[in-house]
XYZ file of C-alpha atoms in Angstrom:
78
model
C -14.368 -40.402 8.153
C -14.391 -42.846 5.230
C -15.489 -40.063 2.860
C -12.585 -37.874 4.011
C -10.095 -40.709 3.580
C -11.451 -41.469 0.117
C -11.306 -37.830 -0.971
C -7.824 -37.437 0.455
C -6.628 -40.561 -1.326
C -8.036 -39.455 -4.669
C -6.563 -35.984 -4.314
C -3.149 -37.269 -3.250
C -2.978 -40.089 -5.808
C -3.600 -37.736 -8.732
C -0.116 -36.230 -8.640
C 2.389 -39.004 -7.839
C 0.296 -41.809 -9.326
C -1.331 -44.899 -7.813
C -0.678 -45.445 -4.139
C -2.064 -47.992 -1.692
C -4.980 -46.893 0.477
C -4.883 -48.682 3.824
C -7.993 -48.768 6.024
C -8.234 -50.398 9.449
C -11.761 -51.469 10.499
C -13.259 -48.347 8.957
C -16.489 -50.145 8.013
C -17.293 -51.576 11.439
C -20.180 -49.158 12.108
C -21.645 -49.323 8.578
C -24.807 -51.272 7.831
C -24.495 -53.830 5.015
C -25.846 -51.466 2.348
C -23.327 -48.741 3.168
C -20.510 -51.250 3.635
C -21.194 -52.766 0.192
C -21.149 -49.286 -1.368
C -17.850 -48.498 0.379
C -16.381 -51.811 -0.761
C -17.350 -50.972 -4.346
C -15.510 -47.654 -4.020
C -12.456 -49.503 -2.709
C -12.708 -51.909 -5.649
C -12.729 -48.899 -7.968
C -9.496 -47.703 -6.366
C -8.112 -51.207 -6.848
C -8.407 -50.858 -10.608
C -5.618 -48.268 -10.689
C -3.989 -48.640 -7.282
C -4.451 -50.830 -4.255
C -7.011 -50.746 -1.448
C -6.106 -52.737 1.665
C -8.800 -53.139 4.299
C -8.089 -54.715 7.669
C -11.025 -56.095 9.645
C -11.831 -58.737 12.193
C -15.537 -58.683 11.274
C -16.352 -61.906 9.424
C -19.567 -60.491 7.949
C -17.548 -57.767 6.172
C -15.245 -60.379 4.681
C -18.237 -62.316 3.391
C -19.787 -59.107 2.050
C -16.558 -58.343 0.184
C -16.580 -61.846 -1.318
C -20.162 -61.328 -2.522
C -19.723 -57.722 -3.664
C -16.356 -57.652 -5.412
C -15.456 -60.036 -8.233
C -11.898 -61.353 -7.912
C -11.370 -59.847 -4.449
C -8.212 -61.105 -2.720
C -8.678 -61.992 0.923
C -5.809 -62.862 3.226
C -6.616 -64.488 6.560
C -4.122 -63.457 9.193
C -3.125 -66.100 11.741
C -4.517 -65.596 15.223
């Protein structure tokens, strides 16, 4: 599913220009190796557009902090 979303985003963003890509808990079933690779792809999108990932999994937030320099993390109130 993530691969399809990524391909769709890249295809769609080519014509009108940079658009946000919004993902909701898409990495919840990934192991840490795959999640880190996916986060790097999202960071690549962030260089020309914006990747927004929603999650309630603390380990993914920590992995993003370790994997992506200058990542912006917003904690939502409970």
